[in-house]
Coordinates of C-alpha atoms in Angstrom, one line a residue:
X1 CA 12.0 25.7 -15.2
X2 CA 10.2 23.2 -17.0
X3 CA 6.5 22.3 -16.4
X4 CA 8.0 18.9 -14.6
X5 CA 9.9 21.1 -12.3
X6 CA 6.9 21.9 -9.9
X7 CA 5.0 20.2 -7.0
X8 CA 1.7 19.6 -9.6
X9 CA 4.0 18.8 -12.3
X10 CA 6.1 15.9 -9.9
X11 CA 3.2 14.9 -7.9
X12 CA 1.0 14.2 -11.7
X13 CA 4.0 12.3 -13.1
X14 CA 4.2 10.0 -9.8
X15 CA 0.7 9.4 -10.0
X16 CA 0.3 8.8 -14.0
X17 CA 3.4 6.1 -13.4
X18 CA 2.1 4.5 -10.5
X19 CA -1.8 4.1 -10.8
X20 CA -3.0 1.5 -13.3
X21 CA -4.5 -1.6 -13.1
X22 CA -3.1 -2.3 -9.5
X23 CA -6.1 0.2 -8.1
X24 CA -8.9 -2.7 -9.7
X25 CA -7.0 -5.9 -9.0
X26 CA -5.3 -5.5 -5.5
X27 CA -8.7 -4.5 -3.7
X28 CA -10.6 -7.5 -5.7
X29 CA -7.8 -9.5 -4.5
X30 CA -6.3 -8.4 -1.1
X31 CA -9.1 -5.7 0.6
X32 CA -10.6 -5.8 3.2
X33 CA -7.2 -8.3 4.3
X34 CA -4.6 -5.7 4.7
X35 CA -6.3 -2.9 6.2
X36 CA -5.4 0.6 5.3
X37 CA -1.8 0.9 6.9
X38 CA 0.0 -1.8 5.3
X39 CA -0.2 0.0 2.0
X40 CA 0.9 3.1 3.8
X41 CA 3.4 1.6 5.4
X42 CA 5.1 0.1 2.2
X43 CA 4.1 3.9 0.6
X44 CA 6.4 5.1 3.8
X45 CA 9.3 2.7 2.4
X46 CA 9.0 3.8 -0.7
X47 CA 9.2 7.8 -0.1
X48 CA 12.4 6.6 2.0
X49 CA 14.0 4.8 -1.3
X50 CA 12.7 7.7 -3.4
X51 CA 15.0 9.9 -1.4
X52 CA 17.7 7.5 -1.4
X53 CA 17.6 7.6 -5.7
X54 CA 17.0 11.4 -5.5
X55 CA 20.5 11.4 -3.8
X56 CA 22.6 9.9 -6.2
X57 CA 21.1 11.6 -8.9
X58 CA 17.5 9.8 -9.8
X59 CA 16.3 8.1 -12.4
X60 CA 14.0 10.4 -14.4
X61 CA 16.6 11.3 -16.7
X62 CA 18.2 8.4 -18.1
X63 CA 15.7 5.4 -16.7
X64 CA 16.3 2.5 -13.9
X65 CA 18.1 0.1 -16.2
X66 CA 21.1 2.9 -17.2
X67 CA 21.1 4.0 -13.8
X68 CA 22.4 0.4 -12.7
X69 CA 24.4 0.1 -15.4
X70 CA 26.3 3.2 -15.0
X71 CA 26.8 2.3 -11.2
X72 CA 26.9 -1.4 -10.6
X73 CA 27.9 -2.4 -14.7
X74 CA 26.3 -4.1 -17.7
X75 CA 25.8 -7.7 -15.4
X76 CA 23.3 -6.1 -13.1
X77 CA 21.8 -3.8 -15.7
X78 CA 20.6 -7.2 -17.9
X79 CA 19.7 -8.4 -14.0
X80 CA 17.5 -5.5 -14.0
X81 CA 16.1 -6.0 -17.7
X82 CA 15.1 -9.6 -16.4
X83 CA 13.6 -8.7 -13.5
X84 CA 11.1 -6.7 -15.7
X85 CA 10.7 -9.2 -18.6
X86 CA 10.2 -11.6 -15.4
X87 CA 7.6 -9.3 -13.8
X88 CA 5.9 -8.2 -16.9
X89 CA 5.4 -12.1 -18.6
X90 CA 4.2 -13.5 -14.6
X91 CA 2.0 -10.6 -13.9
X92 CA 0.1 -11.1 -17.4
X93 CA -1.5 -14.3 -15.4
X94 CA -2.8 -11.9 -12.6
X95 CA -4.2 -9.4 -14.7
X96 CA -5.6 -12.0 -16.7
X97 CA -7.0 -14.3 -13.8
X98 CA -8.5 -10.9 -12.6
X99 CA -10.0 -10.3 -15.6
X100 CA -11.7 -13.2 -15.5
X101 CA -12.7 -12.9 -11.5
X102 CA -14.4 -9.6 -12.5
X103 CA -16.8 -10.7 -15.3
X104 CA -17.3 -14.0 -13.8
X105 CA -18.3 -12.0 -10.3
X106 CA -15.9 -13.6 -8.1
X107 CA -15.8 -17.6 -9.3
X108 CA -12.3 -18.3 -9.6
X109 CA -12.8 -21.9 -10.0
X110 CA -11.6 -23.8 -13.4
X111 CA -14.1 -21.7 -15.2
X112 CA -12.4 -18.4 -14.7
X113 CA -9.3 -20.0 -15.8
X114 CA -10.2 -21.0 -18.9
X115 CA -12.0 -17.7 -19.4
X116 CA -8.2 -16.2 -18.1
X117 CA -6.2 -18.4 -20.8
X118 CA -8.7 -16.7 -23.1
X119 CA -8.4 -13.4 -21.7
X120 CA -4.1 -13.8 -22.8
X121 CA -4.4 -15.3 -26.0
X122 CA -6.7 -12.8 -27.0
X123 CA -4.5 -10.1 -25.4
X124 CA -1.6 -11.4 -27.2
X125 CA -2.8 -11.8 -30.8
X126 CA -4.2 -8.1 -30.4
X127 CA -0.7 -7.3 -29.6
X128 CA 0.7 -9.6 -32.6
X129 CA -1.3 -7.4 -35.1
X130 CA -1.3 -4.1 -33.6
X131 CA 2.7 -3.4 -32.3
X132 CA 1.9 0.3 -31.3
X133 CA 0.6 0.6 -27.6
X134 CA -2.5 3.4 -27.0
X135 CA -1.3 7.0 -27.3
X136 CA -0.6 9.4 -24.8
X137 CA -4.3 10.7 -24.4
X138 CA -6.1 7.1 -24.7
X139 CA -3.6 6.6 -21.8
X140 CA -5.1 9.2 -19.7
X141 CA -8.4 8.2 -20.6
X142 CA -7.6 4.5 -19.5
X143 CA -6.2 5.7 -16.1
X144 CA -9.5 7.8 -15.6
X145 CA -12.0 4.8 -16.4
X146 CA -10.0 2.9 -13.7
X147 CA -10.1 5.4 -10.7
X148 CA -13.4 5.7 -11.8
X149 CA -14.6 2.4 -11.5
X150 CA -12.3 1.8 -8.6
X151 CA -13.9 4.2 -6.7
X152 CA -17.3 2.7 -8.5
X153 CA -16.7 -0.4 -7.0
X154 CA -15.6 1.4 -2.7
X155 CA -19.1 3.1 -3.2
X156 CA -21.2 0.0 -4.0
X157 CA -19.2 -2.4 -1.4
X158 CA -16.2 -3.2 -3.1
X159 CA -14.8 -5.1 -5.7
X160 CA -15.7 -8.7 -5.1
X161 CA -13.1 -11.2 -4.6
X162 CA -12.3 -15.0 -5.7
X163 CA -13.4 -17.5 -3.0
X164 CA -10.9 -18.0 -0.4
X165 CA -8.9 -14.7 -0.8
X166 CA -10.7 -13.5 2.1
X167 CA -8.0 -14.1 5.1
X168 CA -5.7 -15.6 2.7
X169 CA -2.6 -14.4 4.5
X170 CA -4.1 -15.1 8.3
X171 CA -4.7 -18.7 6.7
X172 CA -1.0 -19.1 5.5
X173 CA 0.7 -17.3 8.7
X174 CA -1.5 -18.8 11.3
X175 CA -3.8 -17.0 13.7
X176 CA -1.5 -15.9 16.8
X177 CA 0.1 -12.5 17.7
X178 CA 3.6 -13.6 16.9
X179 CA 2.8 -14.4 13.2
X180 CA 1.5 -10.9 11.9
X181 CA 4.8 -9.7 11.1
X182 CA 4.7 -13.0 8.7
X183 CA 1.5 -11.9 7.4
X184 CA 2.4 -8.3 6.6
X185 CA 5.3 -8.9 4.7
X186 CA 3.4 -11.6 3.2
X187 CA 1.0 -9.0 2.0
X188 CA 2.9 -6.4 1.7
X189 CA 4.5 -8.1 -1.7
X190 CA 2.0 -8.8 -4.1
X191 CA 0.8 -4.7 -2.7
X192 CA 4.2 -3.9 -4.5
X193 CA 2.6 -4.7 -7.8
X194 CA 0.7 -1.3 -7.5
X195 CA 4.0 0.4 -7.2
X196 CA 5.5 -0.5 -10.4
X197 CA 6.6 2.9 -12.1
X198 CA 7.9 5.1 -9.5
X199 CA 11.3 3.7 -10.4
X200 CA 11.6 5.5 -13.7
X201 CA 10.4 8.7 -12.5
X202 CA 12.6 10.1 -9.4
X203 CA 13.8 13.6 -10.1
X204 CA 17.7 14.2 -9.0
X205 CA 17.4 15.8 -5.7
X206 CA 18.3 19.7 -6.6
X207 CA 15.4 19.5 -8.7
X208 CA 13.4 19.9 -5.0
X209 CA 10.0 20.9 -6.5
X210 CA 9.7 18.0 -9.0
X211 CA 11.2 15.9 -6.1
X212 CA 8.3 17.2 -4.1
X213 CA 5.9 17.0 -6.1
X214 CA 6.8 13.1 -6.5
X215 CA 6.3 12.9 -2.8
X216 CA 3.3 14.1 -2.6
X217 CA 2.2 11.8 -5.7
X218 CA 3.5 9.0 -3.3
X219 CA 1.4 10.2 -0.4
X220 CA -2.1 10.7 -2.4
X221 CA -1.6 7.1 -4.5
X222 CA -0.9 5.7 -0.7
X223 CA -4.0 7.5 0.3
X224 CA -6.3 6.1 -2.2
X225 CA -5.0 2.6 -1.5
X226 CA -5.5 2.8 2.4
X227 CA -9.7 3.8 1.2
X228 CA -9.7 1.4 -1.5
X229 CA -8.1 -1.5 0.6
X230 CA -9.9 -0.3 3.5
X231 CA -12.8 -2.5 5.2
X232 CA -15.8 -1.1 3.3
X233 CA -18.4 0.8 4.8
X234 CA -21.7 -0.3 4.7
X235 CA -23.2 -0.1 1.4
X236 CA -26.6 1.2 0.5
X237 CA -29.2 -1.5 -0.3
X238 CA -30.3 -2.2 -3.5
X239 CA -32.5 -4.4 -4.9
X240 CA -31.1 -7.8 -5.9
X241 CA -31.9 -7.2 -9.3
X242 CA -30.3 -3.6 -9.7
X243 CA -27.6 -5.3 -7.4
X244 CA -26.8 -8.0 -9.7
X245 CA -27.1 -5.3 -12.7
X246 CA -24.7 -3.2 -11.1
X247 CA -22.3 -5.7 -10.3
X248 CA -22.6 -7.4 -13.9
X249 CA -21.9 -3.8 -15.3
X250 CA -19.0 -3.0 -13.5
X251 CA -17.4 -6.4 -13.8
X252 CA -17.9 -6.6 -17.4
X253 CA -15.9 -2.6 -17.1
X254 CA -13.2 -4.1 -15.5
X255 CA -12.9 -6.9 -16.9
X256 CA -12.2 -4.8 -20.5
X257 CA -9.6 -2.7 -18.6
X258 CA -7.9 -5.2 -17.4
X259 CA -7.3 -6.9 -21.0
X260 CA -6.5 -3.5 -22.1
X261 CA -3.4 -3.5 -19.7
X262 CA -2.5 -6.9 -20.9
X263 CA -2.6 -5.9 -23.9
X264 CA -0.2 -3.0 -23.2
X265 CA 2.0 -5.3 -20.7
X266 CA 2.6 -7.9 -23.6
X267 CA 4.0 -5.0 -25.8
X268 CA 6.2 -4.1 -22.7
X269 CA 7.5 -7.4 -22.4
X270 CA 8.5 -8.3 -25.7
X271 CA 10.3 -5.0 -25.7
X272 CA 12.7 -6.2 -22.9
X273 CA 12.9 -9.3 -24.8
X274 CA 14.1 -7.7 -27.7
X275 CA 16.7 -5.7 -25.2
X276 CA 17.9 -8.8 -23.4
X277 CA 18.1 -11.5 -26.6
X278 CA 18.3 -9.1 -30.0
X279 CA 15.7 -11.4 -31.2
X280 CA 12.4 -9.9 -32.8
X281 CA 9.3 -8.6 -30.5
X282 CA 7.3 -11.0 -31.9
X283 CA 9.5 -14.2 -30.0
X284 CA 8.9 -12.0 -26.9
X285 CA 5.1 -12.2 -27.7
X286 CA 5.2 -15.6 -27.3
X287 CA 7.6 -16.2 -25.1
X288 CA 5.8 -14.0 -22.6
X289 CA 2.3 -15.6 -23.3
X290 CA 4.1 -19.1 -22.8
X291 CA 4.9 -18.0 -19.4
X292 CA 1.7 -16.5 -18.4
X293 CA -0.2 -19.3 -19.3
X294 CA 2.4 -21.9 -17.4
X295 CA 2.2 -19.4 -14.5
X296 CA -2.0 -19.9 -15.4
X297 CA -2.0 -23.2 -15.6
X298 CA 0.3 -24.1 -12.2
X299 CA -2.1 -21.6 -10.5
X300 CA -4.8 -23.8 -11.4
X301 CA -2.9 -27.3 -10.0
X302 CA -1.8 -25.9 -7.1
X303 CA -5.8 -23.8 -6.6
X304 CA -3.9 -20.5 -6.1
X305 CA -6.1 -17.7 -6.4
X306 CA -5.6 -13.7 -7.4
X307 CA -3.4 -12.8 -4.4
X308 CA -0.9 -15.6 -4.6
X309 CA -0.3 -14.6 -8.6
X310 CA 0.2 -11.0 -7.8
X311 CA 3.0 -12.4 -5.5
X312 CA 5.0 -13.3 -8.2
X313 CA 5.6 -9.7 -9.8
X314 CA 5.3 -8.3 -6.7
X315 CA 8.7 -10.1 -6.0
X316 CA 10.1 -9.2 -8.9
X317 CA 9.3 -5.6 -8.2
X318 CA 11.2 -5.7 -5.1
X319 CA 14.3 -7.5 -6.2
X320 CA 14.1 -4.5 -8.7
X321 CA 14.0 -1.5 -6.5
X322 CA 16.5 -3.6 -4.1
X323 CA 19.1 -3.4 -7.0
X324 CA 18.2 0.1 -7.9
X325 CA 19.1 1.0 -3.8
X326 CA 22.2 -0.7 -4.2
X327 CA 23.1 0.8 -7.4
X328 CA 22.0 4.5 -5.9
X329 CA 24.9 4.0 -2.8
X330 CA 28.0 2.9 -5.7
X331 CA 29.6 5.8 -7.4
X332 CA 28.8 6.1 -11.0
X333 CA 31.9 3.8 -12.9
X334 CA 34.6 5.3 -15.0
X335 CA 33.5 4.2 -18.5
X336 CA 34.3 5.9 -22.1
X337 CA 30.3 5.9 -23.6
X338 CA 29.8 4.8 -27.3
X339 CA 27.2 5.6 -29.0
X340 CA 25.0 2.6 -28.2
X341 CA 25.4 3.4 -24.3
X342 CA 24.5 7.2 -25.1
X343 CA 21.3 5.7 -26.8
X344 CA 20.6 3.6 -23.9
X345 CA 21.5 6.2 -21.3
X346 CA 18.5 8.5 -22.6
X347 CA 15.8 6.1 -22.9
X348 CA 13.3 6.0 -20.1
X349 CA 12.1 2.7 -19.7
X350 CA 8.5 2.5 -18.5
X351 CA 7.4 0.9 -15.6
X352 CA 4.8 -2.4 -15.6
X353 CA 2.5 -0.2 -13.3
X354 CA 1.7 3.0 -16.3
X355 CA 2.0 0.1 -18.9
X356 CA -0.1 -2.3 -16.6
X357 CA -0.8 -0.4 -14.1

């Protein structure tokens, strides 16, 4: 039994896929909006689908994107590298946006724009330089400064979002009764951006420890959502000026975390780049910073804020673990393997939410 094959070691490898930079940007853009059940609801979902993968054999092994090929055939396996390349490049103008929301305390007027478009290229040209992402432990170290100032932000009051994200989805779907099922599903998308990850690491079912384990990780990253999305509780008083300084300091925190996962997401990207056009990583730089800043730049003419950005790789999220659903109910096809699909077979592919978040 391998140290992967238990309920910590499942239940850790959920969690370190899963958390990222979704835990500082979807409460700064979506809390106190969805209330604590809608991410436990779409947790709920996703233990169902986790099963569903565990089934037909998981993904942990070979990775999402040989999974679908082996099942559904080369077609929907380059589908499913475009659906990340897609949700990677689209995302970067979230992450960035909220980057900007954060040191700018909540302004998301033309200002934080520009300070966003500054926030990629910046990002990007790091990336150009430096091709290797942080290592394993700086990893670990990046997760723990996010839970730490995510749960930094619940105990002073909460992150603080843009201007007009409050109610954002009430405002779209109307105010009656009959419209909240628009509104969840509405939010429930762009909540999907904190679950990018899981579908790289489900454990084939007889492995019912590790299987365990990664529905237990399931049920604690739910958990801290429902707190961290939750209406906040009263915060202490301060001062204004210890207020402001407290603020200040953890926006200018989260701010530099959430360029660090840019940073890593642009490496990401220009790796399914490479995978879907053989061209060099450094054409998927650009190409991914070309369609952040577009993304950036229609968010700007059309006054979308945080939430509405996140919807974009939040859909491309779902149409991922859609195909991955489909792909787990096919039988695997008959195929002789060369050696480029034995390659292929054994890499794990990581997921937008331990690269971004």
């Amino acid at each position: 039994m391998t140290r992967t094959d238990t309920w910590s070691g499942g239940a850790s490898q959920a969690l370190g896929a899963v958390l990222g930079a979704g835990a500082l940007l979807l409460p700064a853009a979506l809390a106190p909006q969805p209330g604590p059940w809608a991410g436990i609801a779409v947790a709920g979902v996703l233990a169902g689908w986790c099963l569903l993968v565990a089934a037909a054999g998981g993904t942990e092994g070979c990775g999402p994107v040989a999974f679908v090929r082996d099942r559904l055939g080369p077609g929907p396996a380059r589908a499913a590298t475009a659906l990340y390349f897609g949700g990677f490049a689209t995302g970067q103008a979230g992450v960035a946006l909220g980057a900007a929301e954060f040191v700018s305390l909540g302004d998301s007027g033309w200002r934080a724009y520009a300070v966003a478009a500054g926030v990629l290229g910046s990002a990007a040209a790091y990336a150009w330089r430096v091709p290797r992402g942080p290592s394993p432990a700086g990893r670990r170290l990046r997760l723990a400064a996010v839970l730490a100032l995510a749960v930094s932000w619940r105990a002073f009051g909460g992150p603080l979002p843009g201007p007009g994200s409050g109610g954002w989805a009430e405002g779209w779907t109307g105010t009656s009764t009959g419209s909240w099922t628009g509104a969840a599903l509405l939010v429930a998308v762009p909540l999907l951006f904190g679950w990018v990850g899981l579908e790289g690491a489900v454990p084939a079912l007889p492995r019912r420890r590790a299987l365990g384990g990664t529905l237990l990780g399931i049920a604690l990253a739910a958990a801290l959502y429902a707190v961290l999305l939750g209406p906040p509780a009263g915060a202490a008083q301060a001062p204004p000026p210890a207020a402001a300084a407290v603020e200040a300091a953890l926006g200018i925190g989260s701010a530099a975390l959430c360029w660090a996962y840019c940073r890593t997401n642009l490496h990401a990207t220009a790796t399914r780049w490479t995978e879907l056009t053989g061209r060099s990583r450094r054409g998927g730089l650009v190409a991914a910073g070309l369609i952040a800043l577009a993304v950036l730049a229609l968010g700007r003419a059309a006054r979308w804020d945080l939430p509405v950005l996140l919807i974009g790789p939040g859909a491309a999220t779902a149409a991922l673990y859609t195909l991955i659903a489909v792909a787990a109910v096919r039988r695997p096809r008959p195929q002789e393997p060369t050696d480029h699909d034995r390659s292929d077979r054994f890499r794990v592919l990581e997921g937008a939410a331990r690269s971004a978040g």
